mmCIF file of C-alpha atoms and ligand atoms in Angstrom:
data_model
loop_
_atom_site.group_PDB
_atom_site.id
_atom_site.type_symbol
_atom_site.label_atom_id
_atom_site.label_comp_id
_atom_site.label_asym_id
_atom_site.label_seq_id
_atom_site.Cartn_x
_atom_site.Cartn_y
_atom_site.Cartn_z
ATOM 1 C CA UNK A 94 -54.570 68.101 93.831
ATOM 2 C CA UNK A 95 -53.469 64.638 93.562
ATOM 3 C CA UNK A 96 -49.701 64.544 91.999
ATOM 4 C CA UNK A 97 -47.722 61.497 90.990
ATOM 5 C CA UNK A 98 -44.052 61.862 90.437
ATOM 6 C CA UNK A 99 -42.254 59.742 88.176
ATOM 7 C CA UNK A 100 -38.412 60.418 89.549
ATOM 8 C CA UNK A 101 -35.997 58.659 87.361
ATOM 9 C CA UNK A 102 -33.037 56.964 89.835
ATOM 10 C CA UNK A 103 -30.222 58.401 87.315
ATOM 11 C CA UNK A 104 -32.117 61.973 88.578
ATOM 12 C CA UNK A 105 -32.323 61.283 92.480
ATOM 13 C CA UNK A 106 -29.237 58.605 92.938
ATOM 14 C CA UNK A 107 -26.304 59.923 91.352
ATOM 15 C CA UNK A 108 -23.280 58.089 93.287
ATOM 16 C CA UNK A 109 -25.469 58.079 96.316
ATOM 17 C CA UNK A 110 -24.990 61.852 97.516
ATOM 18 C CA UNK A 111 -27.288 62.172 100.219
ATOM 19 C CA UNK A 112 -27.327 65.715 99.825
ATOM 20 C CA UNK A 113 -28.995 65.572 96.227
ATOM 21 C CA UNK A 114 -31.413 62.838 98.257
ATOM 22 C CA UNK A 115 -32.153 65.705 100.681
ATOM 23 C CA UNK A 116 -32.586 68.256 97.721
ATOM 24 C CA UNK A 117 -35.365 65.721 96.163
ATOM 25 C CA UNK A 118 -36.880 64.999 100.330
ATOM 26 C CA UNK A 119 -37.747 69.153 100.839
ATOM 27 C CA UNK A 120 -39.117 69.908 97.298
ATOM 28 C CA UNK A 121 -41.353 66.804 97.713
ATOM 29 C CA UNK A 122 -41.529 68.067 101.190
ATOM 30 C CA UNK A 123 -42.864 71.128 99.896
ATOM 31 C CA UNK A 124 -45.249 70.079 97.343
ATOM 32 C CA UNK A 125 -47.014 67.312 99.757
ATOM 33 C CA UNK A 126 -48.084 70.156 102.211
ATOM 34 C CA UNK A 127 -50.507 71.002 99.313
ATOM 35 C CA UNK A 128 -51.098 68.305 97.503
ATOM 36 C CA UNK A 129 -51.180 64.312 97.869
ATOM 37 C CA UNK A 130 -48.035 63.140 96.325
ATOM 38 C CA UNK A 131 -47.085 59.606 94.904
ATOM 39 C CA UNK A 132 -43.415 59.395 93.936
ATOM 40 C CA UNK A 133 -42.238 56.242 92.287
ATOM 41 C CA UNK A 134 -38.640 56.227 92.249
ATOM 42 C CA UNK A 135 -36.559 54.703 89.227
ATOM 43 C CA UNK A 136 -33.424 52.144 89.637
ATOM 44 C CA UNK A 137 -30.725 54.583 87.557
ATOM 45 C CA UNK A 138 -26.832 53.161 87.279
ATOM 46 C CA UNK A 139 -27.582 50.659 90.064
ATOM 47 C CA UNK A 140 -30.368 48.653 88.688
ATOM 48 C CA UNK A 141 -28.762 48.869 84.526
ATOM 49 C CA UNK A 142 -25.526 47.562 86.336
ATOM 50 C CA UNK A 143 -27.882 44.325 87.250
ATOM 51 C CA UNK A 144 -29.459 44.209 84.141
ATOM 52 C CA UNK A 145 -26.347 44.161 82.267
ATOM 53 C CA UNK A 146 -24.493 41.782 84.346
ATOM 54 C CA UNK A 147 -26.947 39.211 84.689
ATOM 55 C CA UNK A 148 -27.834 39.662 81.044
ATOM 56 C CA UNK A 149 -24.404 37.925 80.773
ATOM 57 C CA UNK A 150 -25.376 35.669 82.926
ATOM 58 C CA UNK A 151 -27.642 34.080 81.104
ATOM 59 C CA UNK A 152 -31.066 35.676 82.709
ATOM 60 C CA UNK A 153 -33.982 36.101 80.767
ATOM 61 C CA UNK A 154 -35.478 39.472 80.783
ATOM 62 C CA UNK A 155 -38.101 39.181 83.021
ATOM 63 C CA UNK A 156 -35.858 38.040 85.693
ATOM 64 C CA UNK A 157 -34.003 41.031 84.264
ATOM 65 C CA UNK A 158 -36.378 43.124 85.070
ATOM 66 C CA UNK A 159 -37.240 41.537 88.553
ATOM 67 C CA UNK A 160 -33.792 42.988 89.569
ATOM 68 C CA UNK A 161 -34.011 46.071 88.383
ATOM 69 C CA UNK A 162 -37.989 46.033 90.411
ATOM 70 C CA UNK A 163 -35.785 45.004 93.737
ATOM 71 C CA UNK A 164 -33.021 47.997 93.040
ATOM 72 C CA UNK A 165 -36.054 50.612 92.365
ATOM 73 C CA UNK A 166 -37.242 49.621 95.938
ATOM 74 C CA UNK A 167 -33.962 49.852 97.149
ATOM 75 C CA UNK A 168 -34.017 53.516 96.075
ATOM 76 C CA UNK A 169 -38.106 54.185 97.235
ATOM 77 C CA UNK A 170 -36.702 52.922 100.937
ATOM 78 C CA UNK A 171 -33.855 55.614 100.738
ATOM 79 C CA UNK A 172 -35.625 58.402 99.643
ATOM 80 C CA UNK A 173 -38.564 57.700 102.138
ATOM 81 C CA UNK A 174 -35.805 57.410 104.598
ATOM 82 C CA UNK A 175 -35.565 61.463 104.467
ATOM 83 C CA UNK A 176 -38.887 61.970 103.961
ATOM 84 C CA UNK A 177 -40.763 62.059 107.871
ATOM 85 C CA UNK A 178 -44.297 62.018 106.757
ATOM 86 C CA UNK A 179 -43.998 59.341 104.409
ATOM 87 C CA UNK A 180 -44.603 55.592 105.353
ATOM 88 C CA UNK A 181 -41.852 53.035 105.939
ATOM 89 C CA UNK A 182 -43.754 50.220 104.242
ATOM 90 C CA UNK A 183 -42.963 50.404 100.279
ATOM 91 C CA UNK A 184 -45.972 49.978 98.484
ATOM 92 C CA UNK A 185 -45.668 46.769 95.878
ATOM 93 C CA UNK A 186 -48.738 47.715 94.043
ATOM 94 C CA UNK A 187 -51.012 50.773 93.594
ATOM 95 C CA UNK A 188 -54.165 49.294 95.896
ATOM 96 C CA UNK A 189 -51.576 49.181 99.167
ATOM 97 C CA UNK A 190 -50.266 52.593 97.444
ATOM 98 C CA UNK A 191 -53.666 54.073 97.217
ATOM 99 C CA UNK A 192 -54.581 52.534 101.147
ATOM 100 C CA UNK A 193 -51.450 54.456 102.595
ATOM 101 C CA UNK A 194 -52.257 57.714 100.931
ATOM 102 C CA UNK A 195 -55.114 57.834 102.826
ATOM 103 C CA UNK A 196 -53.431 58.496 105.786
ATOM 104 C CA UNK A 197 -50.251 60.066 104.229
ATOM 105 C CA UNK A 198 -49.226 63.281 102.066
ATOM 106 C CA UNK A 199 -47.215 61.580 100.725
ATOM 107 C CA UNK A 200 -46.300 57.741 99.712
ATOM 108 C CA UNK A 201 -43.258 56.400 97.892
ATOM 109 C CA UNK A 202 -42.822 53.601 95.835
ATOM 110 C CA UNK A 203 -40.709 51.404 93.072
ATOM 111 C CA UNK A 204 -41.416 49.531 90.432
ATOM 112 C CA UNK A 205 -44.183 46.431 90.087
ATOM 113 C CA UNK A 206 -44.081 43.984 87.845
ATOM 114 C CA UNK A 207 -42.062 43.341 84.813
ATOM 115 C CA UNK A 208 -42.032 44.067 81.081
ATOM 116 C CA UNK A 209 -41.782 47.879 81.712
ATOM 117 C CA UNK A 210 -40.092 50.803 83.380
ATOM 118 C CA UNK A 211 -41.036 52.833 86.271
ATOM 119 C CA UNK A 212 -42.503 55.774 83.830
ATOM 120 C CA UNK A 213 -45.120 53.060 83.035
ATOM 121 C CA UNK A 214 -45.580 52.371 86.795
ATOM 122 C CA UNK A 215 -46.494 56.164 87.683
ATOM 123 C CA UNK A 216 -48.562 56.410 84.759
ATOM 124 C CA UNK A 217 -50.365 52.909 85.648
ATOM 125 C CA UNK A 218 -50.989 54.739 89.664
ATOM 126 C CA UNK A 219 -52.046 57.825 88.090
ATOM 127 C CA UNK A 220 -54.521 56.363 85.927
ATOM 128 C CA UNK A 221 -55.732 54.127 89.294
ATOM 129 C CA UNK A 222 -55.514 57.109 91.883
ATOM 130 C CA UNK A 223 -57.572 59.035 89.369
ATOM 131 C CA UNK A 224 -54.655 61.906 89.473
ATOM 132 C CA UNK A 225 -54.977 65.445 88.141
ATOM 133 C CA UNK A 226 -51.408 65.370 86.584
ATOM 134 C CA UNK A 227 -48.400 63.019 86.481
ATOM 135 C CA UNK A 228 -45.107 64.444 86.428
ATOM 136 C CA UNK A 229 -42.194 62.843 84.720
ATOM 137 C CA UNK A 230 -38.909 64.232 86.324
ATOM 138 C CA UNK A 231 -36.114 62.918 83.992
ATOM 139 C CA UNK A 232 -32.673 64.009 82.062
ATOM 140 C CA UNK A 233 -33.844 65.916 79.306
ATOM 141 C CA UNK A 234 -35.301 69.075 79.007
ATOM 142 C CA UNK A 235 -38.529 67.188 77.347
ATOM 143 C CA UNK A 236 -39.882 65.524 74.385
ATOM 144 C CA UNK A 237 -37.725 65.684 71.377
ATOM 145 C CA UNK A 238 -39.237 64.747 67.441
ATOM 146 C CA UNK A 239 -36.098 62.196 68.002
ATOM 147 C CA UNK A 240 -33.644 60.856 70.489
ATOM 148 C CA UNK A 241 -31.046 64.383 70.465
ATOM 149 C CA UNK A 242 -28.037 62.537 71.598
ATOM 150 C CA UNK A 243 -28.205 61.058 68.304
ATOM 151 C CA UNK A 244 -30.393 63.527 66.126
ATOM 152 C CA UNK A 245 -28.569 67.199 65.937
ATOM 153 C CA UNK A 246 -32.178 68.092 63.796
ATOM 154 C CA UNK A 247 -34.081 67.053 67.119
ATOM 155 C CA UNK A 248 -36.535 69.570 67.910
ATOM 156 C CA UNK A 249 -38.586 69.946 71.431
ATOM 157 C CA UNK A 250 -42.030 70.427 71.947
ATOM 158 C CA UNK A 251 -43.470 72.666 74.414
ATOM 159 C CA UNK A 252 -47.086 71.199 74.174
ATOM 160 C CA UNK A 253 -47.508 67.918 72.399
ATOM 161 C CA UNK A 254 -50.477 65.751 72.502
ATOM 162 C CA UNK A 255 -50.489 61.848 73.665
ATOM 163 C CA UNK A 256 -51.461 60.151 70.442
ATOM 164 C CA UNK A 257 -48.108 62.820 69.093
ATOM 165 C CA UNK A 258 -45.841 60.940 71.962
ATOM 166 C CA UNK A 259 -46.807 57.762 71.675
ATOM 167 C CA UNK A 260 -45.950 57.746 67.984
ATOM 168 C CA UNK A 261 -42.171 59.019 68.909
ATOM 169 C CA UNK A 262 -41.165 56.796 72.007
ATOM 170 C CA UNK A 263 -42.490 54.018 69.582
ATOM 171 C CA UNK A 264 -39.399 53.969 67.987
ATOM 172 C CA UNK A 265 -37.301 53.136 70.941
ATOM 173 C CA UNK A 266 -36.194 49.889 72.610
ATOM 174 C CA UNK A 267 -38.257 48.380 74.794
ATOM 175 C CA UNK A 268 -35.483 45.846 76.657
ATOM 176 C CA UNK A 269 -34.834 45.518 80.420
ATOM 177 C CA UNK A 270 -32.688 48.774 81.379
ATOM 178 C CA UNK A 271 -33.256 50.825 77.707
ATOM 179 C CA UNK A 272 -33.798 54.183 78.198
ATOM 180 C CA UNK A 273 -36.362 55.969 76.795
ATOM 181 C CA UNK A 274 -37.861 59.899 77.340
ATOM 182 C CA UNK A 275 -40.551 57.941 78.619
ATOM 183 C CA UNK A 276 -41.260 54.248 78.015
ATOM 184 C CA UNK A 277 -43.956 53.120 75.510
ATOM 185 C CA UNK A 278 -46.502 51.592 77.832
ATOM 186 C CA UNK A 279 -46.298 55.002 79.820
ATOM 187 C CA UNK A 280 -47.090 56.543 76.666
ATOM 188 C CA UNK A 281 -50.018 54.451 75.680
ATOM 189 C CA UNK A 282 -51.630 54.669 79.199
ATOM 190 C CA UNK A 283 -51.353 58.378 79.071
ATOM 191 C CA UNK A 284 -53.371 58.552 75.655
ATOM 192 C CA UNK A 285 -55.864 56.311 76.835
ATOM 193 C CA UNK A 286 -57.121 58.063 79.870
ATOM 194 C CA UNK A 287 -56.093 61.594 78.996
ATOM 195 C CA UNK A 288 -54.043 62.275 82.512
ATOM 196 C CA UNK A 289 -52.160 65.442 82.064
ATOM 197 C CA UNK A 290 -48.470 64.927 81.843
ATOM 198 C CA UNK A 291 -45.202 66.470 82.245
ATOM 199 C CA UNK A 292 -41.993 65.738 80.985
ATOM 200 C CA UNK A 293 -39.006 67.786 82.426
ATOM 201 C CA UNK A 294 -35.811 68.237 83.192
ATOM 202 C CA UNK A 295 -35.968 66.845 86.888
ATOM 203 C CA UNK A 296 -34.156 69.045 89.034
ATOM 204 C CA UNK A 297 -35.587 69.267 91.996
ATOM 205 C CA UNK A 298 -35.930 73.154 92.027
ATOM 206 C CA UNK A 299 -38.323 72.322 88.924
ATOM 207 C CA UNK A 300 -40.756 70.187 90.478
ATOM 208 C CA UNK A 301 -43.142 72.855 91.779
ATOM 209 C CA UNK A 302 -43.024 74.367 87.781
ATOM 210 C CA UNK A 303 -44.008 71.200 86.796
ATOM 211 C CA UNK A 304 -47.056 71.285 89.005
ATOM 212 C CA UNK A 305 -47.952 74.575 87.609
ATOM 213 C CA UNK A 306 -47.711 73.681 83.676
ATOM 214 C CA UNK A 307 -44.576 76.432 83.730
ATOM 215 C CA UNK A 308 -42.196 74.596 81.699
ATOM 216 C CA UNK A 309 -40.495 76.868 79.218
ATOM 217 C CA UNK A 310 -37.058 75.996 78.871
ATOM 218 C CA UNK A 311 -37.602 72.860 81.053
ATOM 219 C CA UNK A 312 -39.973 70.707 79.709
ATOM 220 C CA UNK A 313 -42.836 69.459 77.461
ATOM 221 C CA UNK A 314 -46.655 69.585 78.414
ATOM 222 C CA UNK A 315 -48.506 66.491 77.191
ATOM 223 C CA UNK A 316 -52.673 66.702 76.463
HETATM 224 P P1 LIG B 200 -36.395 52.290 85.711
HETATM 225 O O1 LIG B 200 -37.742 52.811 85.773
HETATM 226 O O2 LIG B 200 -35.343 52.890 86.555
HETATM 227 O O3 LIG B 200 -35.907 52.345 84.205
HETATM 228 O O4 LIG B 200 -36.437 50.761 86.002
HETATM 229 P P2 LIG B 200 -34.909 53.344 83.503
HETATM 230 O O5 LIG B 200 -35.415 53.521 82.127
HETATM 231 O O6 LIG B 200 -33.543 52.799 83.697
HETATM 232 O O7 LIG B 200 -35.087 54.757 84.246
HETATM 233 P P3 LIG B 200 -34.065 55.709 85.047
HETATM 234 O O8 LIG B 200 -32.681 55.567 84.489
HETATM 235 O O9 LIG B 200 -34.160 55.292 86.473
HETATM 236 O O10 LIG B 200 -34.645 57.062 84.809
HETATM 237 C C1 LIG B 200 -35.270 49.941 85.912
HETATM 238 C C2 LIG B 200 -35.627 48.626 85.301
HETATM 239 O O11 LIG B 200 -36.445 47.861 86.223
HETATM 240 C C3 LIG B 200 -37.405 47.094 85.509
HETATM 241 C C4 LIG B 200 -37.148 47.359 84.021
HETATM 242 O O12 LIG B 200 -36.227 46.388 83.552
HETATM 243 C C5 LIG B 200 -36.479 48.733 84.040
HETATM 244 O O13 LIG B 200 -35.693 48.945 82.879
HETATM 245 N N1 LIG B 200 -38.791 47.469 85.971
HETATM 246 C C6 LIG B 200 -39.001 48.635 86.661
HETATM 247 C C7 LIG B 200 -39.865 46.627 85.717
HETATM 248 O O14 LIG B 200 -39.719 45.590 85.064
HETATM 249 N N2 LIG B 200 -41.128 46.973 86.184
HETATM 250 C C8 LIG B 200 -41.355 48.115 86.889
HETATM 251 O O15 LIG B 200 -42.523 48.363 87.308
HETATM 252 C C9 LIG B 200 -40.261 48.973 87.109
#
C-alpha cells in the first residue's frame, strides 16, 4: 500500500527528546518495510513560537506562514536524520516527493507553500501519489461534533464521512499557527477525491492501527 503520514510536530517534537524521535523513526521503520510511506512532519511549539513573535513584528501572514514552512523542514531533516532508508534531500513539493519514493520506502517532508497547515500538505501528496489511505497522527483521540477543550457535550465519531468533517473543522480558525483537528483545506481535499483517512491519537505505538482501520478508543475513520 501506499501510506502518507500526517505527523503533527507538537506529536513528534516535544522539547526535542530524541528518544520520542527514535520512538516515531522504528514504527515508521516498521510500517515502510511493507508499505511506501510519505511522512510530512508538522512545525509544533517551535514554528507557533515564530508565528507569534513575528506576528508582533509586524509580518503579514504569509510570511507567517513561510516561517512556520522553514521550522516544519527543520523537523522533516531531524526525523529523517534517524530514519537510514530515507533520503537526505527534503522534498519542497510532492513531484520531487513522488521522484524519491521511487527509489525509497520511505520519504519525509515539511510543509509547501502558504495559506495552510501541514494536514493540508499530506492530504494535497495523497491526493497526487494516488494513496490508499492518509493517516493523520495528532493530539486527540479523533474527530469531535466540537472542539472538547471547550465543548464538555463534544462527542467523537468512530466513522464519519468527509462532507460530515468538512462541515465541523469549518468552524475553526484558519490563521498562521491555529490549530485545528485537521485544517479546512485538508478537509475539503479529502471530500473531493474520497482518500481514506484517519484521524488518531498519534502515538507512535498507534500508527500500525491506523493502517489497519483499528481505531476504537484511538481515533476516527473518515469515508
Ligand atoms: P503545522 O502543520 O505544524 O501546523 O504548520 P499546526 O496546526 O501548528 O500543527 P501541529 O501543531 O504541528 O500539529 C505550522 C505552520 O506553518 C505554516 C502554517 O502557518 C502552519 O500553521 N504552513 C505549514 C504553511 O503555510 N504551509 C504548509 O504547507 C505547511
Amino acid at each position: 500500500m501506499k501510506v502518507v503520514l500526517s505527523l503533527g510536530g507538537s506529536m513528534v517534537m516535544q522539547d526535542f527528546n530524541a528518544e520520542r524521535i527514535k520512538a516515531y523513526a522504528e514504527a515508521i521503520e516498521k510500517i515502510a518495510s511493507k508499505h511506501t510511506v510519505f511522512v510530512v512532519v508538522g512545525g509544533g511549539k517551535i514554528a507557533r513560537n515564530y508565528i507569534t513573535t513575528a506576528r508582533k513584528l509586524g509580518a503579514d501572514e504569509t510570511l507567517c506562514d513561510y516561517m512556520g514552512i522553514g521550522v516544519t523542514r527543520l523537523n522533516a531533516m531531524l526525523l529523517a536524520s534517524a530514519i537510514k532508508k530515507a533520503p537526505k534531500v527534503i522534498p519542497e513539493d510532492f513531484r520531487q516527493a513522488y521522484e524519491l519514493s521511487l527509489s525509497h520506502p520511505v520519504v519525509i517532508m515539511g510543509g509547501t507553500f502558504p495559506g495552510h497547515t501541514t494536514d493540508a500538505t499530506a492530504a494535497l501528496l495523497a491526493e497526487f501519489v494516488n494513496a490508499d489511505v492518509l493517516l493523520n497522527a495528532t493530539s486527540v483521540n479523533g474527530v469531535y461534533s466540537a472542539d472538547p477543550r471547550k465543548d464538555p457535550n463534544a462527542v467523537r465519531y468512530d466513522r464519519i464521512k468527509a462532507k460530515e468533517l468538512v462541515k465541523i473543522v469549518s468552524a475553526g480558525e484558519t490563521k498562521a499557527g491555529s490549530s485545528n483537528v485537521i485544517d479546512l483545506l485538508a478537509a475539503k481535499v479529502i471530500e473531493r477525491s474520497g482518500i481514506k483517512t484517519v484521524v488518531f491519537l498519534g502515538e507512535p505505538e498507534n500508527i500500525e492501527k491506523a493502517i489497519r482501520g483499528d481505531v476504537e478508543e484511538i481515533g476516527t475513520v473518515v469515508e
